[in-house]
PDB file of C-alpha atoms in Angstrom:
ATOM      1  CA  MET H 519      22.851  55.349 164.549  1.00 55.00           C
ATOM      2  CA  ARG H 520      23.726  58.273 166.819  1.00 56.00           C
ATOM      3  CA  LYS H 521      26.876  60.140 165.815  1.00 52.00           C
ATOM      4  CA  SER H 522      29.446  61.239 168.354  1.00 52.00           C
ATOM      5  CA  LEU H 523      31.211  64.601 168.444  1.00 48.00           C
ATOM      6  CA  THR H 524      34.256  62.786 167.007  1.00 49.00           C
ATOM      7  CA  ASP H 525      32.218  61.809 163.954  1.00 52.00           C
ATOM      8  CA  LEU H 526      31.313  65.479 163.497  1.00 50.00           C
ATOM      9  CA  ALA H 527      34.914  66.655 163.856  1.00 51.00           C
ATOM     10  CA  PRO H 528      35.052  68.400 160.440  1.00 51.00           C
ATOM     11  CA  TRP H 529      32.239  70.680 161.609  1.00 46.00           C
ATOM     12  CA  ASN H 530      33.654  71.440 165.042  1.00 48.00           C
ATOM     13  CA  LYS H 531      35.626  74.410 163.799  1.00 46.00           C
ATOM     14  CA  TYR H 532      32.365  76.275 163.201  1.00 43.00           C
ATOM     15  CA  PHE H 533      31.288  76.075 166.829  1.00 45.00           C
ATOM     16  CA  VAL H 534      32.612  77.916 169.875  1.00 45.00           C
ATOM     17  CA  ARG H 535      32.830  75.930 173.059  1.00 48.00           C
ATOM     18  CA  PRO H 536      31.241  77.936 175.930  1.00 49.00           C
ATOM     19  CA  SER H 537      33.510  78.835 178.813  1.00 49.00           C
ATOM     20  CA  ILE H 538      33.372  76.897 182.094  1.00 48.00           C
ATOM     21  CA  PRO H 539      31.578  79.730 183.984  1.00 49.00           C
ATOM     22  CA  ILE H 540      28.921  79.868 181.276  1.00 45.00           C
ATOM     23  CA  VAL H 541      28.427  76.101 181.422  1.00 45.00           C
ATOM     24  CA  ARG H 542      28.060  76.286 185.209  1.00 46.00           C
ATOM     25  CA  GLN H 543      25.533  79.095 184.909  1.00 46.00           C
ATOM     26  CA  ILE H 544      23.418  77.072 182.492  1.00 43.00           C
ATOM     27  CA  ARG H 545      23.689  73.843 184.512  1.00 49.00           C
ATOM     28  CA  ARG H 546      23.007  75.509 187.860  1.00 50.00           C
ATOM     29  CA  PRO H 547      21.226  78.749 187.021  1.00 51.00           C
ATOM     30  CA  GLU H 548      20.131  81.343 189.594  1.00 57.00           C
ATOM     31  CA  THR H 549      16.675  81.254 188.057  1.00 58.00           C
ATOM     32  CA  SER H 550      14.313  78.418 187.188  1.00 63.00           C
ATOM     33  CA  ASP H 551      13.558  80.016 183.822  1.00 66.00           C
ATOM     34  CA  PRO H 552      15.862  78.266 181.295  1.00 67.00           C
ATOM     35  CA  GLU H 553      15.635  81.081 178.725  1.00 61.00           C
ATOM     36  CA  LEU H 554      16.582  83.636 181.362  1.00 58.00           C
ATOM     37  CA  ALA H 555      19.462  81.443 182.546  1.00 63.00           C
ATOM     38  CA  ILE H 556      20.894  81.186 179.037  1.00 59.00           C
ATOM     39  CA  ALA H 557      20.476  84.926 178.420  1.00 54.00           C
ATOM     40  CA  ARG H 558      22.355  85.759 181.612  1.00 59.00           C
ATOM     41  CA  ALA H 559      25.057  83.199 180.904  1.00 60.00           C
ATOM     42  CA  PHE H 560      25.965  84.756 177.566  1.00 57.00           C
ATOM     43  CA  HIS H 561      25.487  88.362 178.684  1.00 54.00           C
ATOM     44  CA  THR H 562      28.577  90.601 178.716  1.00 60.00           C
ATOM     45  CA  PRO H 563      29.196  94.098 180.136  1.00 57.00           C
ATOM     46  CA  GLU H 564      29.455  95.396 176.571  1.00 65.00           C
ATOM     47  CA  HIS H 565      25.750  94.686 176.113  1.00 68.00           C
ATOM     48  CA  ASP H 566      24.964  97.158 178.891  1.00 75.00           C
ATOM     49  CA  ARG H 567      27.557  99.718 177.853  1.00 87.00           C
ATOM     50  CA  TYR H 568      26.090 100.286 174.395  1.00 89.00           C
ATOM     51  CA  ALA H 569      22.453  99.334 174.935  1.00 86.00           C
ATOM     52  CA  GLY H 570      20.251 102.094 173.551  1.00 89.00           C
ATOM     53  CA  VAL H 571      23.201 104.166 172.306  1.00 92.00           C
ATOM     54  CA  PRO H 572      23.115 105.048 168.587  1.00 94.00           C
ATOM     55  CA  THR H 573      26.172 104.000 166.609  1.00 95.00           C
ATOM     56  CA  VAL H 574      27.266 107.599 165.993  1.00 96.00           C
ATOM     57  CA  LEU H 575      27.726 108.131 169.741  1.00 97.00           C
ATOM     58  CA  ARG H 576      29.306 104.824 170.744  1.00 96.00           C
ATOM     59  CA  GLU H 577      32.893 106.040 170.718  1.00 97.00           C
ATOM     60  CA  LEU H 578      31.924 108.769 173.219  1.00 97.00           C
ATOM     61  CA  VAL H 579      30.418 106.414 175.798  1.00 97.00           C
ATOM     62  CA  THR H 580      32.311 106.537 179.078  1.00 96.00           C
ATOM     63  CA  ASN H 581      30.029 104.630 181.468  1.00 93.00           C
ATOM     64  CA  ASP H 582      28.582 101.137 181.406  1.00 91.00           C
ATOM     65  CA  ARG H 583      25.526 102.122 183.419  1.00 89.00           C
ATOM     66  CA  ALA H 584      23.089 104.971 182.994  1.00 93.00           C
ATOM     67  CA  ASP H 585      21.347 107.066 185.622  1.00 95.00           C
ATOM     68  CA  ALA H 586      18.396 105.064 186.953  1.00 92.00           C
ATOM     69  CA  LEU H 587      16.024 107.889 186.038  1.00 95.00           C
ATOM     70  CA  ALA H 588      17.004 107.775 182.363  1.00 94.00           C
ATOM     71  CA  THR H 589      14.317 105.332 181.283  1.00 89.00           C
ATOM     72  CA  ALA H 590      15.508 105.630 177.682  1.00 88.00           C
ATOM     73  CA  TYR H 591      18.334 103.356 178.815  1.00 87.00           C
ATOM     74  CA  ALA H 592      16.280 101.185 181.135  1.00 76.00           C
ATOM     75  CA  PRO H 593      17.379  97.577 180.444  1.00 65.00           C
ATOM     76  CA  PHE H 594      14.593  95.411 179.120  1.00 55.00           C
ATOM     77  CA  GLU H 595      16.526  92.316 178.107  1.00 57.00           C
ATOM     78  CA  PRO H 596      15.654  89.142 180.037  1.00 55.00           C
ATOM     79  CA  GLU H 597      19.027  88.978 181.776  1.00 53.00           C
ATOM     80  CA  HIS H 598      18.043  92.123 183.694  1.00 54.00           C
ATOM     81  CA  LEU H 599      14.683  90.795 184.797  1.00 49.00           C
ATOM     82  CA  VAL H 600      14.651  91.847 188.454  1.00 46.00           C
ATOM     83  CA  LEU H 601      11.824  94.378 188.683  1.00 42.00           C
ATOM     84  CA  SER H 602       8.793  94.603 186.476  1.00 43.00           C
ATOM     85  CA  ALA H 603       8.703  97.391 183.904  1.00 44.00           C
ATOM     86  CA  PHE H 604       6.035  99.109 185.992  1.00 42.00           C
ATOM     87  CA  ASP H 605       8.193  99.018 189.116  1.00 46.00           C
ATOM     88  CA  SER H 606      11.222 100.319 187.228  1.00 45.00           C
ATOM     89  CA  LEU H 607       9.410 103.260 185.690  1.00 46.00           C
ATOM     90  CA  PHE H 608       7.205 104.319 188.559  1.00 45.00           C
ATOM     91  CA  ALA H 609       9.281 103.669 191.652  1.00 46.00           C
ATOM     92  CA  ASP H 610       8.964 106.589 194.078  1.00 47.00           C
ATOM     93  CA  GLU H 611      12.674 107.301 194.003  1.00 59.00           C
ATOM     94  CA  ALA H 612      15.833 105.759 192.664  1.00 65.00           C
ATOM     95  CA  ARG H 613      18.479 104.460 195.033  1.00 77.00           C
ATOM     96  CA  ALA H 614      21.372 106.844 195.509  1.00 77.00           C
ATOM     97  CA  GLU H 615      23.839 104.301 194.149  1.00 82.00           C
ATOM     98  CA  ASP H 616      21.811 104.054 190.932  1.00 90.00           C
ATOM     99  CA  ARG H 617      22.103 107.762 190.127  1.00 95.00           C
ATOM    100  CA  PHE H 618      24.895 109.078 187.913  1.00 96.00           C
ATOM    101  CA  ILE H 619      27.453 111.111 189.846  1.00 96.00           C
ATOM    102  CA  PRO H 620      30.095 112.780 187.650  1.00 96.00           C
ATOM    103  CA  PRO H 621      33.709 112.062 188.604  1.00 94.00           C
ATOM    104  CA  ALA H 622      35.616 114.920 190.214  1.00 93.00           C
ATOM    105  CA  THR H 623      39.286 115.605 189.579  1.00 89.00           C
ATOM    106  CA  GLU H 624      41.695 118.273 190.726  1.00 90.00           C
ATOM    107  CA  GLY H 625      40.301 121.723 190.056  1.00 90.00           C
ATOM    108  CA  ASP H 626      36.671 120.611 189.859  1.00 93.00           C
ATOM    109  CA  HIS H 627      34.088 122.120 192.163  1.00 92.00           C
ATOM    110  CA  GLU H 628      32.278 119.972 194.719  1.00 93.00           C
ATOM    111  CA  TRP H 629      28.858 120.660 193.259  1.00 95.00           C
ATOM    112  CA  ILE H 630      29.827 118.643 190.162  1.00 96.00           C
ATOM    113  CA  GLN H 631      29.042 115.491 192.142  1.00 96.00           C
ATOM    114  CA  THR H 632      25.418 116.452 192.658  1.00 95.00           C
ATOM    115  CA  PRO H 633      22.928 114.195 190.851  1.00 97.00           C
ATOM    116  CA  LEU H 634      20.652 115.959 188.408  1.00 98.00           C
ATOM    117  CA  PRO H 635      17.118 116.749 189.606  1.00 97.00           C
ATOM    118  CA  PRO H 636      14.606 114.102 188.472  1.00 97.00           C
ATOM    119  CA  GLU H 637      12.705 116.528 186.246  1.00 97.00           C
ATOM    120  CA  THR H 638      15.804 116.757 184.035  1.00 98.00           C
ATOM    121  CA  PHE H 639      14.657 113.537 182.392  1.00 97.00           C
ATOM    122  CA  SER H 640      11.158 114.801 181.599  1.00 97.00           C
ATOM    123  CA  ALA H 641      10.146 115.444 177.998  1.00 97.00           C
ATOM    124  CA  VAL H 642       9.913 119.199 178.589  1.00 98.00           C
ATOM    125  CA  GLN H 643      13.411 119.561 180.067  1.00 98.00           C
ATOM    126  CA  GLN H 644      14.968 117.248 177.499  1.00 98.00           C
ATOM    127  CA  ARG H 645      13.388 119.327 174.751  1.00 98.00           C
ATOM    128  CA  CYS H 646      15.031 122.462 176.144  1.00 97.00           C
ATOM    129  CA  LEU H 647      18.407 120.715 176.281  1.00 98.00           C
ATOM    130  CA  ALA H 648      18.142 119.261 172.767  1.00 98.00           C
ATOM    131  CA  THR H 649      17.042 122.649 171.424  1.00 98.00           C
ATOM    132  CA  ALA H 650      20.069 124.351 172.986  1.00 97.00           C
ATOM    133  CA  VAL H 651      22.431 121.699 171.611  1.00 98.00           C
ATOM    134  CA  TYR H 652      20.879 122.046 168.162  1.00 98.00           C
ATOM    135  CA  PHE H 653      21.024 125.836 167.920  1.00 97.00           C
ATOM    136  CA  GLU H 654      24.325 126.287 169.750  1.00 96.00           C
ATOM    137  CA  ALA H 655      26.362 123.441 168.277  1.00 97.00           C
ATOM    138  CA  ARG H 656      24.706 121.517 165.459  1.00 96.00           C
ATOM    139  CA  GLY H 657      27.666 122.325 163.203  1.00 95.00           C
ATOM    140  CA  GLU H 658      30.027 120.584 165.631  1.00 97.00           C
ATOM    141  CA  ALA H 659      30.982 116.913 165.748  1.00 98.00           C
ATOM    142  CA  PRO H 660      29.011 114.836 168.296  1.00 98.00           C
ATOM    143  CA  LYS H 661      31.719 115.379 170.928  1.00 98.00           C
ATOM    144  CA  GLY H 662      31.421 119.143 170.565  1.00 98.00           C
ATOM    145  CA  GLN H 663      27.654 118.936 170.887  1.00 98.00           C
ATOM    146  CA  ALA H 664      27.943 116.713 173.957  1.00 98.00           C
ATOM    147  CA  ALA H 665      30.354 119.232 175.494  1.00 98.00           C
ATOM    148  CA  VAL H 666      27.742 121.990 175.163  1.00 98.00           C
ATOM    149  CA  ALA H 667      25.114 119.742 176.758  1.00 98.00           C
ATOM    150  CA  GLN H 668      27.492 119.024 179.635  1.00 98.00           C
ATOM    151  CA  VAL H 669      28.033 122.734 180.291  1.00 98.00           C
ATOM    152  CA  ILE H 670      24.276 123.266 180.518  1.00 98.00           C
ATOM    153  CA  LEU H 671      23.872 120.353 182.930  1.00 98.00           C
ATOM    154  CA  ASN H 672      26.829 121.617 184.965  1.00 97.00           C
ATOM    155  CA  ARG H 673      24.923 124.842 185.434  1.00 97.00           C
ATOM    156  CA  VAL H 674      21.896 122.890 186.626  1.00 98.00           C
ATOM    157  CA  ARG H 675      24.121 121.244 189.240  1.00 97.00           C
ATOM    158  CA  ASN H 676      25.752 124.529 190.242  1.00 96.00           C
ATOM    159  CA  PRO H 677      23.674 126.335 192.918  1.00 95.00           C
ATOM    160  CA  VAL H 678      24.638 129.720 191.440  1.00 94.00           C
ATOM    161  CA  PHE H 679      22.482 129.036 188.369  1.00 95.00           C
ATOM    162  CA  PRO H 680      18.795 128.125 187.965  1.00 96.00           C
ATOM    163  CA  GLY H 681      17.872 124.585 189.002  1.00 96.00           C
ATOM    164  CA  THR H 682      16.287 123.246 185.821  1.00 98.00           C
ATOM    165  CA  VAL H 683      17.514 122.836 182.261  1.00 98.00           C
ATOM    166  CA  CYS H 684      14.867 125.105 180.759  1.00 98.00           C
ATOM    167  CA  ASP H 685      15.540 127.859 183.284  1.00 97.00           C
ATOM    168  CA  VAL H 686      19.275 127.610 182.591  1.00 97.00           C
ATOM    169  CA  VAL H 687      18.844 127.664 178.818  1.00 97.00           C
ATOM    170  CA  TYR H 688      16.420 130.583 178.816  1.00 96.00           C
ATOM    171  CA  GLN H 689      17.950 132.613 181.652  1.00 94.00           C
ATOM    172  CA  ASN H 690      17.610 136.326 180.766  1.00 89.00           C
ATOM    173  CA  ALA H 691      15.986 135.409 177.451  1.00 88.00           C
ATOM    174  CA  GLN H 692      13.863 138.556 177.763  1.00 87.00           C
ATOM    175  CA  LEU H 693      17.001 140.694 177.385  1.00 83.00           C
ATOM    176  CA  SER H 694      17.855 141.190 173.739  1.00 78.00           C
ATOM    177  CA  ASN H 695      21.312 139.782 172.980  1.00 76.00           C
ATOM    178  CA  ARG H 696      22.166 139.678 176.687  1.00 78.00           C
ATOM    179  CA  CYS H 697      21.053 136.159 177.621  1.00 87.00           C
ATOM    180  CA  GLN H 698      23.223 133.163 178.504  1.00 87.00           C
ATOM    181  CA  PHE H 699      22.815 131.312 175.209  1.00 91.00           C
ATOM    182  CA  SER H 700      22.617 133.552 172.173  1.00 89.00           C
ATOM    183  CA  PHE H 701      19.927 131.655 170.270  1.00 92.00           C
ATOM    184  CA  ALA H 702      17.469 132.298 173.121  1.00 91.00           C
ATOM    185  CA  CYS H 703      17.485 136.077 172.736  1.00 91.00           C
ATOM    186  CA  ASP H 704      18.653 136.848 169.204  1.00 89.00           C
ATOM    187  CA  GLY H 705      15.127 137.623 168.049  1.00 88.00           C
ATOM    188  CA  LEU H 706      15.084 134.804 165.504  1.00 90.00           C
ATOM    189  CA  PRO H 707      12.408 132.083 165.577  1.00 90.00           C
ATOM    190  CA  GLU H 708      13.508 128.703 166.929  1.00 91.00           C
ATOM    191  CA  ARG H 709      12.719 126.857 163.729  1.00 93.00           C
ATOM    192  CA  VAL H 710      14.285 123.417 163.245  1.00 95.00           C
ATOM    193  CA  ALA H 711      15.312 123.188 159.606  1.00 95.00           C
ATOM    194  CA  ASP H 712      17.401 120.015 159.855  1.00 97.00           C
ATOM    195  CA  ARG H 713      15.318 117.260 161.408  1.00 97.00           C
ATOM    196  CA  SER H 714      18.115 114.660 161.431  1.00 97.00           C
ATOM    197  CA  ALA H 715      20.438 117.093 163.216  1.00 98.00           C
ATOM    198  CA  TYR H 716      17.766 117.752 165.825  1.00 98.00           C
ATOM    199  CA  GLU H 717      17.224 114.033 166.360  1.00 98.00           C
ATOM    200  CA  LEU H 718      20.947 113.658 166.993  1.00 98.00           C
ATOM    201  CA  ALA H 719      20.749 116.559 169.464  1.00 98.00           C
ATOM    202  CA  GLU H 720      17.971 114.682 171.263  1.00 98.00           C
ATOM    203  CA  GLU H 721      20.115 111.548 171.493  1.00 98.00           C
ATOM    204  CA  ILE H 722      23.059 113.570 172.792  1.00 98.00           C
ATOM    205  CA  ALA H 723      20.899 115.398 175.332  1.00 98.00           C
ATOM    206  CA  MET H 724      19.683 112.139 176.846  1.00 98.00           C
ATOM    207  CA  ALA H 725      23.062 110.386 176.711  1.00 98.00           C
ATOM    208  CA  VAL H 726      24.780 113.236 178.571  1.00 98.00           C
ATOM    209  CA  SER H 727      21.921 113.584 181.065  1.00 98.00           C
ATOM    210  CA  ALA H 728      22.084 109.859 181.744  1.00 97.00           C
ATOM    211  CA  GLY H 729      25.833 109.949 182.286  1.00 97.00           C
ATOM    212  CA  LYS H 730      26.485 107.546 179.435  1.00 97.00           C
ATOM    213  CA  ILE H 731      28.680 110.311 178.038  1.00 98.00           C
ATOM    214  CA  PHE H 732      30.811 112.477 180.328  1.00 98.00           C
ATOM    215  CA  ILE H 733      33.635 114.425 178.726  1.00 97.00           C
ATOM    216  CA  SER H 734      36.489 114.571 181.193  1.00 96.00           C
ATOM    217  CA  GLU H 735      38.163 117.550 179.487  1.00 96.00           C
ATOM    218  CA  VAL H 736      35.046 119.670 179.958  1.00 97.00           C
ATOM    219  CA  ALA H 737      34.760 118.536 183.586  1.00 96.00           C
ATOM    220  CA  SER H 738      32.910 121.179 185.635  1.00 96.00           C
ATOM    221  CA  ALA H 739      33.049 123.918 182.995  1.00 96.00           C
ATOM    222  CA  THR H 740      30.062 126.258 183.112  1.00 95.00           C
ATOM    223  CA  HIS H 741      31.026 128.622 180.280  1.00 94.00           C
ATOM    224  CA  TYR H 742      32.078 128.434 176.660  1.00 94.00           C
ATOM    225  CA  PHE H 743      32.288 130.660 173.631  1.00 91.00           C
ATOM    226  CA  ALA H 744      33.018 130.334 169.935  1.00 90.00           C
ATOM    227  CA  ASP H 745      36.629 130.770 168.931  1.00 88.00           C
ATOM    228  CA  TYR H 746      35.850 133.805 166.761  1.00 85.00           C
ATOM    229  CA  VAL H 747      34.871 135.935 169.788  1.00 84.00           C
ATOM    230  CA  ARG H 748      36.389 136.614 173.189  1.00 84.00           C
ATOM    231  CA  PRO H 749      34.080 137.885 175.930  1.00 85.00           C
ATOM    232  CA  ARG H 750      35.403 140.079 178.713  1.00 85.00           C
ATOM    233  CA  TRP H 751      34.880 137.400 181.359  1.00 82.00           C
ATOM    234  CA  ALA H 752      37.286 134.956 179.678  1.00 85.00           C
ATOM    235  CA  ASP H 753      40.399 136.417 181.334  1.00 88.00           C
ATOM    236  CA  ALA H 754      38.913 135.846 184.783  1.00 89.00           C
ATOM    237  CA  MET H 755      38.306 132.120 184.204  1.00 92.00           C
ATOM    238  CA  GLU H 756      40.307 128.987 183.518  1.00 93.00           C
ATOM    239  CA  ASN H 757      40.358 127.654 179.963  1.00 94.00           C
ATOM    240  CA  ILE H 758      40.238 123.876 180.416  1.00 95.00           C
ATOM    241  CA  ALA H 759      39.281 122.542 176.981  1.00 96.00           C
ATOM    242  CA  ASN H 760      39.081 123.469 173.317  1.00 97.00           C
ATOM    243  CA  ILE H 761      36.721 121.243 171.352  1.00 97.00           C
ATOM    244  CA  GLY H 762      35.820 122.057 167.788  1.00 96.00           C
ATOM    245  CA  ALA H 763      34.981 125.745 167.477  1.00 95.00           C
ATOM    246  CA  HIS H 764      34.281 126.220 171.188  1.00 96.00           C
ATOM    247  CA  ARG H 765      36.486 127.135 174.140  1.00 96.00           C
ATOM    248  CA  PHE H 766      35.377 125.824 177.535  1.00 96.00           C
ATOM    249  CA  TYR H 767      35.963 127.572 180.851  1.00 95.00           C
ATOM    250  CA  ARG H 768      35.360 127.038 184.530  1.00 94.00           C
ATOM    251  CA  THR H 769      35.516 129.606 187.288  1.00 90.00           C
ATOM    252  CA  TYR H 770      38.050 129.500 190.083  1.00 88.00           C
ATOM    253  CA  ASP H 771      35.496 129.669 192.877  1.00 76.00           C
ATOM    254  CA  GLY H 772      32.722 127.430 191.579  1.00 72.00           C
ATOM    255  CA  GLY H 773      30.291 130.180 190.646  1.00 67.00           C
ATOM    256  CA  TRP H 774      30.695 133.517 188.927  1.00 58.00           C
ATOM    257  CA  SER H 775      34.245 134.765 188.949  1.00 45.00           C
TER     258      SER H 775
END
């Protein structure tokens, strides 16, 4: 004898009734694939927001979507099945609306809303960014490390500086103790002693490049220094954020003050 839902009443409390929109999506799906219809029906924006983001960085996430060129965050779940994986990875160019454009607020410079060059997401450029984050800020909390990564990427966007991450990081590296980032010209070997810290730096480098993390306090800052020093240029710039042991500055004219 077939039991009705009434007969199963004691068990009903363990089940969640799907919402009306979800029921409609399953009954009249946009796709003929039933598994895909169910996946899309139960999909929420939170799935996209944190997809691919390690737990340690989740509280820093500021954007639901990532830059289309950041394939580390390329959605592969069935609810996103629109293009094949091949098409997604090897399309000639991403649509402008699918690129991450940082928000601009009062005091920011217009170049901040320039999308990063595609090569930023290559293994070589990401290695340069992760290396800089590791050697410049590995003792900082993840937010402090992300802030350093953002400064480097701001320089890539700023036409006054070199146009790639590696060129920004190693600008004037041939000048002993006179380069842009001290680790690049201090004469010490770039030896990674803490592998887990470097792996975190890699995650941060990609998350900031992809726009999953954008620290509003740092905004369009292109300079920073540790709080135990004070370079001569500091008085000619605007101090906009203090995060961990670093002080972040932006110029008044968008380039060098």
